[in-house]
mmCIF file of C-alpha atoms in Angstrom:
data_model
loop_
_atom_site.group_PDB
_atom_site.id
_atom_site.type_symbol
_atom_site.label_atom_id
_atom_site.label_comp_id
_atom_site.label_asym_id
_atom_site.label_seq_id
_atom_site.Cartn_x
_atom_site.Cartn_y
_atom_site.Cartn_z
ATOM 1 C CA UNK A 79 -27.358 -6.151 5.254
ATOM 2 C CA UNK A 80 -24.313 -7.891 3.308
ATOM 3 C CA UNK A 81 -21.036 -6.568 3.095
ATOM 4 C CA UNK A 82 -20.180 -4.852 0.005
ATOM 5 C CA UNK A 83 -17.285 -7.097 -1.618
ATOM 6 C CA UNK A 84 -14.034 -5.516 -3.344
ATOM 7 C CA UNK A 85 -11.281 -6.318 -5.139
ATOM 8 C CA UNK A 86 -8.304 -6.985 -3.556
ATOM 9 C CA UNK A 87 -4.693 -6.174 -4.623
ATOM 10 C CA UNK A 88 -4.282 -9.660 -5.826
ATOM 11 C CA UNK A 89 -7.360 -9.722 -7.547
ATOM 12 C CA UNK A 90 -7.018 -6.402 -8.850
ATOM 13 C CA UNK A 91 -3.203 -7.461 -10.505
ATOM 14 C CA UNK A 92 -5.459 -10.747 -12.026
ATOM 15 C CA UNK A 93 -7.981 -8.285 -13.597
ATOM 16 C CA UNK A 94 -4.986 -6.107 -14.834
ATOM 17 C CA UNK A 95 -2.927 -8.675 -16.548
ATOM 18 C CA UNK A 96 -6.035 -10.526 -18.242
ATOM 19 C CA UNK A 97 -6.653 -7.060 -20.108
ATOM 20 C CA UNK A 98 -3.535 -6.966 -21.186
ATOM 21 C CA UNK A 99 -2.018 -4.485 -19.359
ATOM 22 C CA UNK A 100 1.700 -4.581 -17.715
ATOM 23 C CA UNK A 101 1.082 -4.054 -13.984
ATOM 24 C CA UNK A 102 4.432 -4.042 -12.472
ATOM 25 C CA UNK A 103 4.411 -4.072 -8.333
ATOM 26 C CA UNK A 104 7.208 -3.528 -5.810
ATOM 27 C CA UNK A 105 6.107 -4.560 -2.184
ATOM 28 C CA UNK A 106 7.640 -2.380 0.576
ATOM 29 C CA UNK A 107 7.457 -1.430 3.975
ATOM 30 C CA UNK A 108 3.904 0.732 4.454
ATOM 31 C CA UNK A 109 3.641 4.437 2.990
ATOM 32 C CA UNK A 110 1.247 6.102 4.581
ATOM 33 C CA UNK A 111 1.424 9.625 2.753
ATOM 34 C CA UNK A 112 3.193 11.732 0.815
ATOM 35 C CA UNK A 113 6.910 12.449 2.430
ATOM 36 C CA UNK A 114 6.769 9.153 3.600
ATOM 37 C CA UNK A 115 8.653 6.398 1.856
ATOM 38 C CA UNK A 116 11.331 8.184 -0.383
ATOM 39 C CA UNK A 117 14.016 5.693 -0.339
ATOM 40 C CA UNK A 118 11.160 3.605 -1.896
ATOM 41 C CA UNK A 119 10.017 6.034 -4.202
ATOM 42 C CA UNK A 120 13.768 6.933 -5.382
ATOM 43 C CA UNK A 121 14.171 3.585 -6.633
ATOM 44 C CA UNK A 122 10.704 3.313 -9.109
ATOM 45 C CA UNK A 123 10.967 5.130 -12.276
ATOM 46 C CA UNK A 124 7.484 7.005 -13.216
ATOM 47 C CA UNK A 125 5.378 9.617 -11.532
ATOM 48 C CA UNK A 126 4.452 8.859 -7.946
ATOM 49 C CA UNK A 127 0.897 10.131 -6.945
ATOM 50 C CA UNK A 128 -0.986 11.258 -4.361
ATOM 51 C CA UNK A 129 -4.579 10.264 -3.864
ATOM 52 C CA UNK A 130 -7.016 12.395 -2.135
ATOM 53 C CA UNK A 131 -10.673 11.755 -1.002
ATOM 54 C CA UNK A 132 -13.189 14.359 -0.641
ATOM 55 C CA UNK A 133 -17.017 15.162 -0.382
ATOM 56 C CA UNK A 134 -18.759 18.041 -0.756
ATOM 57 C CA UNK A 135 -21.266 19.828 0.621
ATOM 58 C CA UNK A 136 -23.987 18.550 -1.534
ATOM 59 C CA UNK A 137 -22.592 14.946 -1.156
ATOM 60 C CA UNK A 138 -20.752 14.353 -3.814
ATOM 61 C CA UNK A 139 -17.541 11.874 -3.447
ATOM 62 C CA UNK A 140 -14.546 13.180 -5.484
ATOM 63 C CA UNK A 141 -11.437 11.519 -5.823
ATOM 64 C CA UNK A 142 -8.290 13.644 -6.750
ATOM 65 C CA UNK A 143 -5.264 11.692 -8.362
ATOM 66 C CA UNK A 144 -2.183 14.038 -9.111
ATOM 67 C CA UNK A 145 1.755 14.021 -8.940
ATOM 68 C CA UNK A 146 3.046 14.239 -5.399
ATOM 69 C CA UNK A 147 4.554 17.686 -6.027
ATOM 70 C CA UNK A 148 1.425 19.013 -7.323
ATOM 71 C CA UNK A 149 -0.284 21.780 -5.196
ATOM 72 C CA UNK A 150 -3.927 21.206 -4.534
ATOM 73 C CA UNK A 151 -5.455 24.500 -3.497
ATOM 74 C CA UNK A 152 -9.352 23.206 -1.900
ATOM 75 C CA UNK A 153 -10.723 26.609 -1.479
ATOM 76 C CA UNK A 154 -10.200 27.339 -5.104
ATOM 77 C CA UNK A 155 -10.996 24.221 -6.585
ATOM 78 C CA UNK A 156 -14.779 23.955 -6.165
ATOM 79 C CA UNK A 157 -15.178 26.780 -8.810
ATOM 80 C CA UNK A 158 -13.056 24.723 -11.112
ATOM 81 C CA UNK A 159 -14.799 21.610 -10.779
ATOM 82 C CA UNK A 160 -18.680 22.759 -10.501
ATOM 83 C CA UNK A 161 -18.642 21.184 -7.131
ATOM 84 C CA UNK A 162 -19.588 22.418 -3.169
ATOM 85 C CA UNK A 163 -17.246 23.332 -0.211
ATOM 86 C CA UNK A 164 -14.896 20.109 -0.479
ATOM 87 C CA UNK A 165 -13.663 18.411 2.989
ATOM 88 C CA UNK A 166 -12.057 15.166 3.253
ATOM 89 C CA UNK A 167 -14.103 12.341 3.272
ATOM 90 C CA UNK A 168 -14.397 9.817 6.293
ATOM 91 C CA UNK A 169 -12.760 6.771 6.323
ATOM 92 C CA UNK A 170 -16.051 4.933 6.643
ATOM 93 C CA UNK A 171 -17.314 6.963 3.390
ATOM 94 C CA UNK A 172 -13.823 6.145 1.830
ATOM 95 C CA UNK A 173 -14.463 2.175 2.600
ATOM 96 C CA UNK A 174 -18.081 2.119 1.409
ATOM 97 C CA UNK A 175 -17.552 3.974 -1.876
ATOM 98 C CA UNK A 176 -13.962 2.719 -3.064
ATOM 99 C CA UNK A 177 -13.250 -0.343 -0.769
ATOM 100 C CA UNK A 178 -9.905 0.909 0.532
ATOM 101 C CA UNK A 179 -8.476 2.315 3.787
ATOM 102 C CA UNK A 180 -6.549 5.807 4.498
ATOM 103 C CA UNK A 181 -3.085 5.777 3.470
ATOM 104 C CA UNK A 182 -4.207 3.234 0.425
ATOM 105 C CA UNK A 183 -6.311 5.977 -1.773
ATOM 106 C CA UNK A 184 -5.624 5.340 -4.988
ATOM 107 C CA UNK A 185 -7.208 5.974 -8.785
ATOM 108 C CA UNK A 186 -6.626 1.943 -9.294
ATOM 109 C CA UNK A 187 -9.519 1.809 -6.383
ATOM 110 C CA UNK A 188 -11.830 3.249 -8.984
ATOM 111 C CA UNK A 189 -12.796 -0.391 -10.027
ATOM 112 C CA UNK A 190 -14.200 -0.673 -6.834
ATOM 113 C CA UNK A 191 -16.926 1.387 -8.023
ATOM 114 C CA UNK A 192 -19.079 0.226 -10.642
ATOM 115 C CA UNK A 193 -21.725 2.419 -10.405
ATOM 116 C CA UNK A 194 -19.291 5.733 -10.665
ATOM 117 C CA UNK A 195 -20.714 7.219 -7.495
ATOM 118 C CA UNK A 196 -17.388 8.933 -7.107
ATOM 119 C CA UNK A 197 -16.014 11.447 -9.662
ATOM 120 C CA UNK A 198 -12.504 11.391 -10.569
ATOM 121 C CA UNK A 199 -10.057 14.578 -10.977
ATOM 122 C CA UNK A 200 -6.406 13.684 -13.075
ATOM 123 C CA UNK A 201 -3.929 16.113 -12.617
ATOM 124 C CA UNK A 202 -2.533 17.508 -15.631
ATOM 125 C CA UNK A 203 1.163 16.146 -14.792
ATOM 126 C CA UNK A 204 -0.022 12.645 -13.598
ATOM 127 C CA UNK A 205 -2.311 12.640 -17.349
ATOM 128 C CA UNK A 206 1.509 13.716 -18.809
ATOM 129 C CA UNK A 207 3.789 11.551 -17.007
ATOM 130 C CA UNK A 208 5.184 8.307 -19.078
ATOM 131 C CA UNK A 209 4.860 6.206 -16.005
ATOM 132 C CA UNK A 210 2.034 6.392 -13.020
ATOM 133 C CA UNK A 211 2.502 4.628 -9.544
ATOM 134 C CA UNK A 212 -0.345 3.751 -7.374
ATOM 135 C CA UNK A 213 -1.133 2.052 -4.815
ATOM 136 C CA UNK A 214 -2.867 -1.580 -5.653
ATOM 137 C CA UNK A 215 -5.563 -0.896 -3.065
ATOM 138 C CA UNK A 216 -3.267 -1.283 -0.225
ATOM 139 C CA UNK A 217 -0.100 0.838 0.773
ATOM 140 C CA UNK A 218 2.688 -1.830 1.212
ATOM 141 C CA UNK A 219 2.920 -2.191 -2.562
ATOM 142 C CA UNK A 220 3.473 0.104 -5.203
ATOM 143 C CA UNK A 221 2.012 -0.469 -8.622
ATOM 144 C CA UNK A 222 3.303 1.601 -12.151
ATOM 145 C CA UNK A 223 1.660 1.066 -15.159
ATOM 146 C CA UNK A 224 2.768 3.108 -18.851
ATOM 147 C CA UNK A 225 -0.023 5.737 -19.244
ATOM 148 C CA UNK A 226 -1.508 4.048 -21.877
ATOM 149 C CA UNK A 227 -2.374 1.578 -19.405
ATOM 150 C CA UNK A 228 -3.740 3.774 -17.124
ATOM 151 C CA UNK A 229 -5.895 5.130 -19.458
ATOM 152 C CA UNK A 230 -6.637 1.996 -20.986
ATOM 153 C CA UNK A 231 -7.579 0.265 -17.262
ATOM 154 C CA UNK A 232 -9.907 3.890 -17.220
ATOM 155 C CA UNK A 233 -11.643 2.886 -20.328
ATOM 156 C CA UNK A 234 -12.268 -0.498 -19.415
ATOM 157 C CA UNK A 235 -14.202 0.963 -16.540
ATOM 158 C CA UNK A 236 -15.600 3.329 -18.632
ATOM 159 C CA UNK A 237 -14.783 5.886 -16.292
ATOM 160 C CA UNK A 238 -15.357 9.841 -16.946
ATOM 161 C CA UNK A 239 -12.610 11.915 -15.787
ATOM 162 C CA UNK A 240 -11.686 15.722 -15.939
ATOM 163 C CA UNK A 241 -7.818 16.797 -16.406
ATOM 164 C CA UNK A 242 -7.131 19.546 -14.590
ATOM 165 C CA UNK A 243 -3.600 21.982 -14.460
ATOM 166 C CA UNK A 244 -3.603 22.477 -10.700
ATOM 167 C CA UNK A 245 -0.802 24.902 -11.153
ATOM 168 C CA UNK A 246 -4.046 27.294 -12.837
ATOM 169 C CA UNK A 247 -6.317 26.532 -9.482
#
């Protein structure tokens, strides 16, 4: 069996820039989760995220992207999005379907996935917010992009996504 190949940060920035978006990236020390890194955070204008990956019990791979602050409540949220009993996924799941490692979830990973195996949730204030930081696939950088870029690197995927106010859920 071969190895699944990925894009990398670098060659995620290269795809980035030659569609015309603005990528810009701050390297810093690693940031494992939210909390973590605030004297980093503090100095990067823009929304900062957080990223979460989860299955459910039918095996569907979900990927959550919403402002840190946000409140995710994972009992309620099936209901909201049609889906089963949601648990985190594993970090072998989380390689295979988005190439990345825990503590490096991010929405950018989405072009890891060409055939759209995992379905993507946008929090209402990340889908507001003027300016979105993610991760470029791995945690010791911090990419923003204006959210017309965002939504303009989703389109390029051609990417389906479902906004949802978490502060409804």
């Amino acid at each position: 069996m071969t190895e699944k190949s990925f894009y990398t940060q670098s060659t995620l920035l290269q795809v980035l820039n030659s569609w015309g978006l603005l990528p810009r990236t701050t390297a810093h020390e690693a940031v494992f989760r939210v909390g973590e890194g605030e004297e980093i955070k503090d100095k990067l204008p823009g929304a900062h995220t957080k990223n979460l990956f989860l299955k459910d019990d039918k095996g569907q791979l979900w990927l959550i992207s919403a402002e840190q602050q946000t409140q995710i409540n994972l009992k309620a949220l099936p209901k909201v999005i049609g889906s089963g009993r949601l648990s985190f996924g594993s970090e072998d799941r989380l390689y295979q379907a988005l190439g990345v490692r825990p503590g490096s979830v991010t929405a950018l990973a989405l072009i890891n996935d060409p055939d759209h195996k995992v379905r993507f949730i946008l929090d209402q204030r990340l889908y507001e917010a003027e300016i979105v930081n993610f991760h470029p696939l791995i945690n010791t950088a911090t990419t923003a992009l204006d959210q017309a870029d965002f939504r303009h690197f989703l389109n390029k995927l051609g990417r389906d996504y479902r906004v949802i106010d978490f502060s409804d859920v």
